[in-house]
Amino acid sequence: MNLGRSTFKLFLMQSGRSLILFFAVIYFARQLGASELGSLFLFQALIGLLSIPADLGVRGALEKRLSEGEDPDRMLGSALFLKAILYACVAAVVLAARPFVNAYIGADLAIVLILALATFELSDLFVQTLRGELRVGETAGVMFTQRLLWVSIGAVAVSLGYGVMAIAVALAVSGLVTAVWGYTKCRTRIGRPAIGPIRSLVRYAKFHAISSTGGRVYQWMDVAIIGFFLTQQFVSVYEVSWQVTLLVLLVSKSIGWTIFPQVSQWDADGNQDEIEWVVSKGISFGLLFSVPALVGGTIFAPELLGFLFGPEYAIGAAVLAILLVEKLVQSVDDIIESTLRGIDRPDLAAIATLVTVGVNLVLNPVLVLTVGFVGAAIATTVAGIVSAALHSYYLSRLITIEFPYRIAGWYVASSALMGAILLGVQSIVPVTNTAVLFAMIGFGMVLYGIFVISISTVRNDVVVPAVRALI
């Protein structure tokens, strides 16, 4: 597997998916209003949180075992068997609690929720099957199509006067289509479940279930808590701010997805030097984008939310700035956590996740009740810092982590200079509309690009290797 090309394919896919969702959220925000959009976000939050008990680490365990070449057909069949049992239990609970679920969401979506959960779990399972086959780059088309199909159907439905129900149904349909397509791309077939493969999956999944929970909790727990204590309008403002910050993680997420199966193979072959090299390079690439995004996003936070989504969303400027700090930390944690799992230590990742989730669950309701929805951003950021610190500590006990301090310092210096110039220009040319906003963002990107390319260390250690990896 070519790590550079696979990462680039996933980066392009992630960029496309993120931009599609970004513009879709802008459209939905302007068409539906904050309250109705809040119902959609709560629907998605429940899918994300319910996927935890509906999976319990099985997908990650399947990817790990397939990357090791262990009885692939029976592994996939056994994974489906385990997931069918888990999903049936979750679906039964949601069905029994249907009135409460509908009241929480603010719309009659419990049945659609059950269907969407099933299609998304299948789609994700086959995507991770492809990753386990070391065909990470080929997952790009499947994941991109899922997002494009959902947004396209949802946008058409909204333009015809339909509301959240139609968007939720479109989400379920997109999952079903990509589940079928994903399976047709897999070389592994669905074999008969067997005790041996089931035990092998469970051995890994029992720890991975805990570590994988962290991502779901980060993404959706704060939204769920805001929806419980505050109004749906605050849910919309917070989630819109969150979606903007997700653009920062395009590179680190792509790297994390790509290196996991490769690190797993290197670990099985005893190639520790390769693992240490890819960790250092991965962090260098991830920080390249997250550092300037923090500076620029903080400067233009009110304009980004107010001009793009509507004046009522500008109150989320502080949330956006705080979450950009969290994304800066996560751009490093994505690489560290994927490596820790790849070297077959899901138990350590699980410990880190237990502590992190505990911090998040304690801080979120306390801070939401005391300082409002800004408190959710603070809680999530603190939890993110704890997660990165613990994952780094555990990984450093197993391999040597060479953090690229010098390169990171140049990123900080270049971003600070970029920010100073942007503030100076903004004092002369105020940002009064969307066109000026995008012009300022583009100007900042050009400035930062010039600054970092002019630095020989960054150019030789980051830019040139990236270009060579793609050739």
Coordinates of C-alpha atoms in Angstrom, one line a residue:
M1 CA 0.0 0.0 0.0
N2 CA 1.3 3.4 -1.0
L3 CA 0.8 5.5 2.1
G4 CA 1.2 8.8 0.3
R5 CA -1.3 8.1 -2.5
S6 CA -3.8 6.4 -0.1
T7 CA -3.6 9.4 2.2
F8 CA -4.0 11.8 -0.7
K9 CA -7.1 9.9 -2.0
L10 CA -8.6 10.0 1.5
F11 CA -7.7 13.7 1.8
L12 CA -9.5 14.5 -1.5
M13 CA -12.5 12.4 -0.4
Q14 CA -12.6 14.0 3.1
S15 CA -12.3 17.5 1.5
G16 CA -15.1 16.7 -0.8
R17 CA -17.3 15.2 1.9
S18 CA -16.6 18.1 4.3
L19 CA -17.3 20.8 1.7
I20 CA -20.5 19.1 0.6
L21 CA -21.7 18.9 4.2
F22 CA -20.4 22.4 4.9
F23 CA -22.5 24.0 2.1
A24 CA -25.4 21.6 2.9
V25 CA -25.5 22.8 6.5
I26 CA -25.5 26.4 5.2
Y27 CA -28.4 25.7 2.9
F28 CA -30.4 23.7 5.6
A29 CA -29.7 26.5 8.2
R30 CA -31.2 29.1 5.9
Q31 CA -34.1 27.0 4.8
L32 CA -35.2 25.3 8.0
G33 CA -34.3 27.7 10.8
A34 CA -32.4 27.0 13.9
S35 CA -35.0 25.0 15.8
E36 CA -35.8 22.5 13.0
L37 CA -32.1 22.2 12.2
G38 CA -31.6 21.4 15.8
S39 CA -33.9 18.4 15.5
L40 CA -31.8 17.1 12.6
F41 CA -28.6 17.4 14.6
L42 CA -30.1 15.6 17.6
F43 CA -31.2 12.8 15.2
Q44 CA -27.6 12.5 14.0
A45 CA -26.3 12.7 17.5
L46 CA -28.4 9.7 18.5
I47 CA -27.2 7.7 15.5
G48 CA -23.6 8.5 16.6
L49 CA -24.2 7.6 20.2
L50 CA -26.3 4.5 19.5
S51 CA -23.6 3.2 17.2
I52 CA -21.5 2.6 20.3
P53 CA -23.6 -0.3 21.7
A54 CA -24.6 -1.4 18.2
D55 CA -20.9 -2.0 17.4
L56 CA -18.9 -2.4 20.6
G57 CA -15.6 -2.4 18.7
V58 CA -16.5 -5.1 16.2
R59 CA -15.7 -3.0 13.2
G60 CA -12.3 -2.1 14.4
A61 CA -11.6 -5.7 15.4
L62 CA -12.5 -6.9 12.0
E63 CA -10.2 -4.3 10.3
K64 CA -7.3 -5.4 12.6
R65 CA -7.8 -9.2 12.0
L66 CA -8.2 -8.7 8.3
S67 CA -5.0 -6.7 8.1
E68 CA -3.3 -9.6 9.8
G69 CA -4.6 -12.0 7.1
E70 CA -6.5 -14.2 9.6
D71 CA -9.3 -16.3 7.9
P72 CA -11.0 -13.3 6.2
D73 CA -14.3 -14.8 5.0
R74 CA -15.2 -16.4 8.3
M75 CA -14.0 -13.2 10.1
L76 CA -16.4 -11.1 8.1
G77 CA -19.3 -13.6 8.6
S78 CA -18.6 -13.7 12.3
A79 CA -18.4 -9.9 12.6
L80 CA -21.8 -9.7 10.9
F81 CA -23.2 -12.3 13.3
L82 CA -22.0 -10.3 16.3
K83 CA -23.3 -7.0 14.9
A84 CA -26.7 -8.5 14.1
I85 CA -27.1 -9.4 17.8
L86 CA -26.0 -6.1 19.1
Y87 CA -28.1 -4.1 16.6
A88 CA -31.2 -6.1 17.5
C89 CA -30.8 -5.2 21.2
V90 CA -30.3 -1.5 20.4
A91 CA -33.3 -1.4 18.0
A92 CA -35.5 -3.1 20.6
V93 CA -34.7 -0.4 23.2
V94 CA -35.3 2.5 20.8
L95 CA -38.6 1.0 19.7
A96 CA -39.7 0.6 23.3
A97 CA -38.6 4.1 24.1
R98 CA -40.1 5.6 20.9
P99 CA -42.3 8.3 22.6
F100 CA -39.3 9.6 24.6
V101 CA -37.0 9.5 21.6
N102 CA -39.4 11.5 19.5
A103 CA -39.9 14.0 22.3
Y104 CA -36.2 14.5 22.7
I105 CA -35.6 14.9 19.0
G106 CA -38.6 17.1 18.5
A107 CA -39.9 15.1 15.6
D108 CA -41.4 11.7 14.9
L109 CA -38.2 10.1 13.8
A110 CA -37.7 7.0 16.0
I111 CA -38.5 4.5 13.3
V112 CA -36.3 6.3 10.8
L113 CA -33.5 6.3 13.4
I114 CA -33.7 2.5 13.7
L115 CA -33.4 2.1 9.9
A116 CA -30.6 4.7 9.5
L117 CA -28.6 3.0 12.3
A118 CA -28.8 -0.3 10.5
T119 CA -27.7 1.0 7.0
F120 CA -24.9 3.1 8.5
E121 CA -23.5 0.3 10.5
L122 CA -23.5 -2.0 7.4
S123 CA -21.9 0.7 5.3
D124 CA -19.2 1.4 7.9
L125 CA -18.5 -2.3 8.4
F126 CA -17.8 -2.8 4.7
V127 CA -15.7 0.3 4.6
Q128 CA -13.5 -1.0 7.4
T129 CA -13.4 -4.4 5.6
L130 CA -11.7 -2.6 2.7
R131 CA -9.3 -0.9 5.1
G132 CA -8.5 -4.3 6.6
E133 CA -7.7 -5.5 3.1
L134 CA -5.1 -2.7 2.9
R135 CA -7.2 -0.9 0.3
V136 CA -7.7 2.2 2.2
G137 CA -7.6 4.5 -0.8
E138 CA -10.6 2.6 -2.4
T139 CA -12.8 3.6 0.5
A140 CA -12.7 7.2 -0.6
G141 CA -15.3 6.8 -3.4
V142 CA -17.7 4.9 -1.1
M143 CA -17.6 7.5 1.7
F144 CA -17.8 10.4 -0.7
T145 CA -20.8 8.9 -2.5
Q146 CA -22.6 8.4 0.8
R147 CA -22.3 12.0 1.7
L148 CA -23.1 13.3 -1.8
L149 CA -26.2 11.1 -2.1
W150 CA -27.6 12.1 1.3
V151 CA -27.1 15.8 0.7
S152 CA -28.5 15.7 -2.8
I153 CA -31.7 13.9 -1.8
G154 CA -32.0 16.1 1.3
A155 CA -31.5 19.3 -0.5
V156 CA -34.1 18.4 -3.2
A157 CA -36.6 17.4 -0.5
V158 CA -36.1 20.7 1.4
S159 CA -36.5 22.7 -1.8
L160 CA -39.9 20.9 -2.4
G161 CA -41.1 21.9 1.0
Y162 CA -40.3 18.8 3.0
G163 CA -38.6 19.1 6.4
V164 CA -36.4 17.1 8.7
M165 CA -38.2 13.8 8.1
A166 CA -37.2 13.8 4.4
I167 CA -33.5 14.6 5.3
A168 CA -33.5 11.8 7.9
V169 CA -34.9 9.3 5.4
A170 CA -32.3 10.4 2.8
L171 CA -29.6 9.7 5.4
A172 CA -30.9 6.1 5.8
V173 CA -31.2 5.6 2.0
S174 CA -27.6 6.8 1.4
G175 CA -26.3 4.4 4.0
L176 CA -28.1 1.5 2.3
V177 CA -26.8 2.3 -1.2
T178 CA -23.2 2.6 0.0
A179 CA -23.4 -0.5 2.1
V180 CA -24.3 -2.5 -1.0
W181 CA -21.7 -0.8 -3.1
G182 CA -19.0 -1.2 -0.4
Y183 CA -19.6 -5.0 -0.2
T184 CA -19.3 -5.4 -3.9
K185 CA -15.9 -3.8 -3.8
C186 CA -14.6 -6.1 -1.0
R187 CA -12.6 -9.1 -2.0
T188 CA -13.6 -10.8 1.3
R189 CA -16.9 -12.7 1.1
I190 CA -19.3 -13.3 3.9
G191 CA -18.4 -16.7 5.3
R192 CA -20.0 -18.9 7.9
P193 CA -19.6 -17.6 11.5
A194 CA -17.3 -19.8 13.6
I195 CA -16.3 -19.9 17.3
G196 CA -12.6 -19.3 16.6
P197 CA -13.1 -16.1 14.6
I198 CA -15.7 -14.8 17.0
R199 CA -13.4 -15.3 20.0
S200 CA -10.6 -13.6 18.1
L201 CA -12.8 -10.6 17.3
V202 CA -14.1 -10.3 20.8
R203 CA -10.6 -10.4 22.3
Y204 CA -9.7 -7.2 20.3
A205 CA -13.2 -5.7 20.3
K206 CA -13.6 -5.7 24.1
F207 CA -10.8 -3.1 24.4
H208 CA -11.4 -1.3 21.1
A209 CA -15.0 -0.8 22.1
I210 CA -13.9 1.5 24.8
S211 CA -11.2 3.4 22.8
S212 CA -13.6 3.9 19.8
T213 CA -16.2 5.3 22.1
G214 CA -14.0 8.4 22.6
G215 CA -14.6 9.6 19.0
R216 CA -18.3 9.2 19.3
V217 CA -18.4 10.9 22.6
Y218 CA -16.3 13.9 21.3
Q219 CA -18.5 14.2 18.3
W220 CA -22.0 13.9 19.8
M221 CA -22.1 13.9 23.6
D222 CA -21.9 17.7 23.9
V223 CA -24.7 18.1 21.4
A224 CA -26.8 15.5 23.2
I225 CA -26.3 17.3 26.6
I226 CA -27.0 20.7 25.1
G227 CA -30.2 19.3 23.7
F228 CA -31.2 18.0 27.1
F229 CA -30.5 21.1 29.1
L230 CA -31.0 23.9 26.5
T231 CA -33.1 24.7 23.5
Q232 CA -32.8 23.3 20.0
Q233 CA -31.5 26.7 18.8
F234 CA -28.4 26.3 20.9
V235 CA -27.9 22.8 19.5
S236 CA -27.9 24.3 16.0
V237 CA -25.5 27.0 16.8
Y238 CA -23.1 24.6 18.5
E239 CA -23.2 22.0 15.8
V240 CA -22.8 24.5 13.1
S241 CA -19.6 25.8 14.8
W242 CA -18.5 22.1 15.2
Q243 CA -19.0 21.5 11.5
V244 CA -16.8 24.5 10.6
T245 CA -14.0 23.2 12.8
L246 CA -14.1 19.7 11.3
L247 CA -12.5 21.1 8.1
V248 CA -9.3 21.4 10.2
L249 CA -9.0 17.7 10.5
L250 CA -9.0 16.8 6.9
V251 CA -5.3 15.8 6.8
S252 CA -4.9 14.2 10.2
K253 CA -8.0 12.0 9.8
S254 CA -6.9 10.9 6.4
I255 CA -3.4 10.0 7.8
G256 CA -4.9 8.2 10.8
W257 CA -7.2 6.1 8.6
T258 CA -4.3 5.2 6.3
I259 CA -1.6 4.4 8.7
F260 CA -3.7 2.1 11.0
P261 CA -3.6 -1.1 8.8
Q262 CA -0.1 -0.3 7.6
V263 CA 1.2 0.1 11.2
S264 CA -0.6 -3.1 12.1
Q265 CA 1.3 -4.9 9.3
W266 CA 4.6 -3.3 10.3
D267 CA 4.0 -4.3 13.9
A268 CA 3.4 -7.9 12.9
D269 CA 6.7 -7.9 10.9
G270 CA 8.6 -6.1 13.7
N271 CA 9.4 -3.0 11.7
Q272 CA 9.4 -0.5 14.6
D273 CA 11.6 2.1 12.8
E274 CA 9.0 2.5 10.1
I275 CA 6.3 3.0 12.7
E276 CA 8.3 5.7 14.5
W277 CA 9.0 7.5 11.2
V278 CA 5.4 7.6 10.1
V279 CA 4.3 9.0 13.5
S280 CA 6.7 11.9 13.3
K281 CA 5.8 12.6 9.7
G282 CA 2.1 12.3 10.4
I283 CA 2.2 14.9 13.1
S284 CA 4.1 17.2 10.9
F285 CA 1.5 17.0 8.2
G286 CA -1.4 17.3 10.6
L287 CA -0.2 20.5 12.3
L288 CA 0.6 22.1 9.0
F289 CA -3.1 23.0 8.6
S290 CA -4.5 23.0 12.2
V291 CA -2.2 25.8 13.5
P292 CA -3.1 28.5 10.9
A293 CA -6.7 27.4 11.1
L294 CA -6.8 28.3 14.8
V295 CA -5.4 31.8 14.2
G296 CA -7.5 32.6 11.1
G297 CA -10.7 31.0 12.5
T298 CA -10.4 32.9 15.7
I299 CA -10.0 36.2 13.9
F300 CA -13.0 35.7 11.6
A301 CA -15.2 33.6 13.9
P302 CA -18.2 36.1 14.1
E303 CA -18.1 36.7 10.3
L304 CA -17.8 33.0 9.4
L305 CA -20.9 32.1 11.4
G306 CA -23.0 35.3 10.8
F307 CA -22.4 35.7 7.1
L308 CA -22.5 32.1 6.0
F309 CA -25.3 30.6 8.2
G310 CA -27.3 33.6 9.4
P311 CA -27.1 36.4 12.0
E312 CA -28.6 34.2 14.7
Y313 CA -25.5 31.9 14.5
A314 CA -22.9 34.6 15.2
I315 CA -23.4 34.0 19.0
G316 CA -21.3 30.9 18.5
A317 CA -18.1 32.8 17.8
A318 CA -16.6 31.9 21.2
V319 CA -17.6 28.2 20.7
L320 CA -15.9 28.2 17.3
A321 CA -12.7 29.6 18.7
I322 CA -12.5 27.2 21.6
L323 CA -13.3 24.2 19.4
L324 CA -10.5 25.2 17.0
V325 CA -8.1 24.7 20.0
E326 CA -9.6 21.2 20.4
K327 CA -9.1 20.4 16.7
L328 CA -5.4 21.5 17.0
V329 CA -4.9 19.0 19.7
Q330 CA -6.9 16.3 17.9
S331 CA -4.8 16.7 14.8
V332 CA -2.0 15.2 16.8
D333 CA -4.1 12.7 18.8
D334 CA -5.5 11.2 15.5
I335 CA -2.0 10.0 14.6
I336 CA -1.0 8.9 18.1
E337 CA -4.3 6.9 18.8
S338 CA -4.3 5.2 15.4
T339 CA -0.7 4.1 15.9
L340 CA -1.4 2.8 19.5
R341 CA -4.2 0.6 18.1
G342 CA -2.2 -0.4 15.1
I343 CA 0.5 -1.9 17.3
D344 CA -2.1 -4.1 19.0
R345 CA -2.5 -2.2 22.2
P346 CA -6.2 -1.4 22.3
D347 CA -6.1 -2.0 26.0
L348 CA -4.0 1.2 26.5
A349 CA -6.2 3.2 24.2
A350 CA -9.2 1.9 26.1
I351 CA -7.8 3.2 29.4
A352 CA -7.1 6.6 27.9
T353 CA -10.7 6.7 26.5
L354 CA -12.2 5.7 29.9
V355 CA -10.5 8.6 31.6
T356 CA -11.3 11.0 28.8
V357 CA -14.9 10.1 28.5
G358 CA -15.2 10.4 32.3
V359 CA -13.8 13.9 32.1
N360 CA -16.1 14.8 29.3
L361 CA -19.3 13.4 31.0
V362 CA -18.5 15.2 34.2
L363 CA -17.5 18.6 32.8
N364 CA -20.1 18.8 30.0
P365 CA -23.3 19.0 32.1
V366 CA -21.6 21.1 34.9
L367 CA -20.3 23.7 32.5
V368 CA -23.4 23.7 30.3
L369 CA -25.5 24.5 33.3
T370 CA -23.1 27.2 34.6
V371 CA -21.8 29.0 31.5
G372 CA -24.2 27.8 28.8
F373 CA -23.4 26.1 25.5
V374 CA -19.9 27.6 25.5
G375 CA -19.3 25.3 28.5
A376 CA -19.7 22.3 26.2
A377 CA -16.9 23.5 24.0
I378 CA -14.6 24.0 27.0
A379 CA -15.4 20.5 28.4
T380 CA -14.7 18.9 25.0
T381 CA -11.5 20.8 24.6
V382 CA -10.2 19.8 28.1
A383 CA -11.2 16.2 27.4
G384 CA -9.3 16.3 24.1
I385 CA -6.2 17.6 25.8
V386 CA -6.4 14.7 28.3
S387 CA -6.9 12.2 25.5
A388 CA -3.9 13.4 23.6
A389 CA -1.7 13.4 26.7
L390 CA -2.6 9.9 27.7
H391 CA -2.3 8.4 24.2
S392 CA 1.1 10.1 23.9
Y393 CA 2.2 8.8 27.3
Y394 CA 1.2 5.2 26.5
L395 CA 2.7 5.2 23.0
S396 CA 6.0 6.7 24.3
R397 CA 6.4 3.7 26.6
L398 CA 6.4 1.4 23.6
I399 CA 8.2 3.3 20.8
T400 CA 10.2 6.5 20.5
I401 CA 8.0 9.5 19.6
E402 CA 10.0 12.2 17.9
F403 CA 7.7 15.2 18.1
P404 CA 8.6 17.7 15.4
Y405 CA 9.1 20.7 17.7
R406 CA 11.1 22.7 15.3
I407 CA 8.7 22.3 12.4
A408 CA 5.7 23.1 14.8
G409 CA 7.5 26.2 15.9
W410 CA 7.8 27.4 12.3
Y411 CA 4.1 26.8 11.8
V412 CA 3.3 28.9 14.9
A413 CA 5.6 31.7 13.8
S414 CA 4.2 31.7 10.2
S415 CA 0.6 31.6 11.5
A416 CA 1.3 34.5 14.0
L417 CA 2.7 36.6 11.2
M418 CA -0.2 35.8 9.0
G419 CA -2.6 36.7 11.8
A420 CA -0.9 40.0 12.4
I421 CA -1.1 41.0 8.8
L422 CA -4.8 40.0 8.6
L423 CA -5.7 42.1 11.6
G424 CA -3.9 45.0 10.0
V425 CA -5.7 44.6 6.7
Q426 CA -9.0 44.1 8.5
S427 CA -8.6 47.4 10.3
I428 CA -8.4 49.1 6.9
V429 CA -10.8 46.9 5.0
P430 CA -13.6 45.7 7.3
V431 CA -15.3 42.4 6.6
T432 CA -18.8 43.5 5.6
N433 CA -20.0 40.7 3.4
T434 CA -19.3 37.1 2.3
A435 CA -17.2 38.1 -0.7
V436 CA -14.8 40.2 1.5
L437 CA -14.7 37.3 4.0
F438 CA -13.6 34.7 1.4
A439 CA -11.1 37.2 0.0
M440 CA -9.5 37.7 3.4
I441 CA -9.4 33.9 4.0
G442 CA -7.8 33.3 0.6
F443 CA -5.3 36.1 1.3
G444 CA -4.4 34.5 4.6
M445 CA -3.9 31.1 3.0
V446 CA -1.6 32.6 0.4
L447 CA 0.4 34.4 3.0
Y448 CA 0.8 31.3 5.2
G449 CA 1.7 29.2 2.2
I450 CA 4.5 31.6 1.2
F451 CA 5.8 31.8 4.7
V452 CA 6.1 28.0 5.3
I453 CA 7.5 27.2 1.8
S454 CA 10.2 29.8 2.3
I455 CA 11.4 27.9 5.4
S456 CA 13.9 25.3 4.3
T457 CA 13.2 22.9 7.2
V458 CA 9.5 22.8 6.3
R459 CA 10.1 22.7 2.6
N460 CA 12.6 19.8 2.8
D461 CA 10.9 17.7 5.6
V462 CA 7.2 18.2 4.8
V463 CA 6.5 19.7 1.4
V464 CA 9.0 17.8 -0.8
P465 CA 8.3 14.4 0.8
A466 CA 4.6 15.0 0.3
V467 CA 5.1 15.7 -3.4
R468 CA 7.3 12.7 -3.8
A469 CA 4.9 10.4 -2.1
L470 CA 2.2 11.3 -4.7
I471 CA 4.4 10.8 -7.7

